[in-house]
């Protein structure tokens, strides 16, 4: 279950990063059409992409490598994984136990 949940979450975070990159590129190309200043659109785009990148890095670099480890580190990694996955419980592909 934990491996399936990690793979599921990695796929969701990767999808979200791709969507944010696409949306950021679209918004910064013609922000006036949306009633947004170019500077604001650019700042928001950078923030959105950075946030998505950090979530994926957190998962890949600190949570997944510690899954299944003995002791407190492994328990903490599993808890973090479940917290990160909590917003997706209703997703059609969520790997329920």
C-alpha positions as semicolon CSV with decimal commas, in nm:
position;residue;x (nm);y (nm);z (nm)
1;X;0,000;0,000;0,000
2;X;0,274;0,247;0,094
3;X;0,463;0,195;-0,234
4;X;0,141;0,238;-0,431
5;X;0,058;0,554;-0,237
6;X;0,407;0,696;-0,299
7;X;0,379;0,624;-0,673
8;X;0,029;0,772;-0,684
9;X;0,140;1,088;-0,507
10;X;0,450;1,127;-0,723
11;X;0,229;1,103;-1,033
12;X;-0,014;1,365;-0,896
13;X;0,267;1,606;-0,802
14;X;0,431;1,562;-1,143
15;X;0,098;1,629;-1,316
16;X;0,041;1,938;-1,106
17;X;0,388;2,071;-1,184
18;X;0,325;2,028;-1,557
19;X;-0,013;2,203;-1,528
20;X;0,135;2,492;-1,329
21;X;0,418;2,537;-1,579
22;X;0,169;2,543;-1,867
23;X;-0,069;2,782;-1,690
24;X;0,216;3,010;-1,586
25;X;0,342;3,031;-1,940
26;X;-0,006;3,107;-2,070
27;X;-0,080;3,377;-1,812
28;X;0,252;3,555;-1,854
29;X;0,212;3,570;-2,232
30;X;-0,101;3,785;-2,217
31;X;-0,176;3,894;-1,860
32;X;-0,367;4,206;-1,966
33;X;-0,638;3,986;-2,119
34;X;-0,699;3,850;-1,770
35;X;-0,682;4,192;-1,610
36;X;-0,351;4,124;-1,437
37;X;-0,033;4,328;-1,448
38;X;0,263;4,151;-1,610
39;X;0,471;4,192;-1,293
40;X;0,198;4,033;-1,079
41;X;0,144;3,750;-1,327
42;X;0,517;3,680;-1,341
43;X;0,553;3,684;-0,964
44;X;0,257;3,451;-0,918
45;X;0,384;3,219;-1,192
46;X;0,727;3,190;-1,028
47;X;0,566;3,124;-0,690
48;X;0,329;2,860;-0,828
49;X;0,603;2,674;-1,013
50;X;0,839;2,691;-0,715
51;X;0,568;2,558;-0,484
52;X;0,495;2,263;-0,714
53;X;0,866;2,189;-0,753
54;X;0,923;2,197;-0,377
55;X;0,634;1,959;-0,307
56;X;0,775;1,710;-0,558
57;X;1,129;1,750;-0,420
58;X;1,004;1,703;-0,064
59;X;0,837;1,379;-0,165
60;X;1,126;1,245;-0,374
61;X;1,417;1,361;-0,159
62;X;1,295;1,328;0,199
63;X;0,984;1,110;0,220
64;X;1,023;0,827;-0,034
65;X;1,384;0,738;0,056
66;X;1,284;0,684;0,420
67;X;0,971;0,478;0,362
68;X;1,006;0,134;0,513
69;X;1,299;0,235;0,732
70;X;1,308;0,102;1,084
71;X;1,230;0,325;1,379
72;X;1,112;0,681;1,404
73;X;1,243;0,784;1,062
74;X;1,033;0,528;0,880
75;X;0,723;0,606;1,085
76;X;0,768;0,978;1,025
77;X;0,811;0,925;0,649
78;X;0,492;0,718;0,634
79;X;0,303;0,980;0,832
80;X;0,432;1,256;0,602
81;X;0,330;1,054;0,297
82;X;-0,022;1,010;0,432
83;X;-0,048;1,381;0,514
84;X;0,066;1,479;0,165
85;X;-0,182;1,235;0,012
86;X;-0,478;1,334;0,231
87;X;-0,621;1,592;-0,015
88;X;-0,642;1,320;-0,281
89;X;-0,844;1,059;-0,088
90;X;-1,143;1,107;-0,318
91;X;-0,932;1,086;-0,636
92;X;-1,045;0,796;-0,853
93;X;-0,695;0,641;-0,857
94;X;-0,618;0,678;-0,486
95;X;-0,482;0,342;-0,364
96;X;-0,712;0,261;-0,074
97;X;-0,613;-0,017;0,160
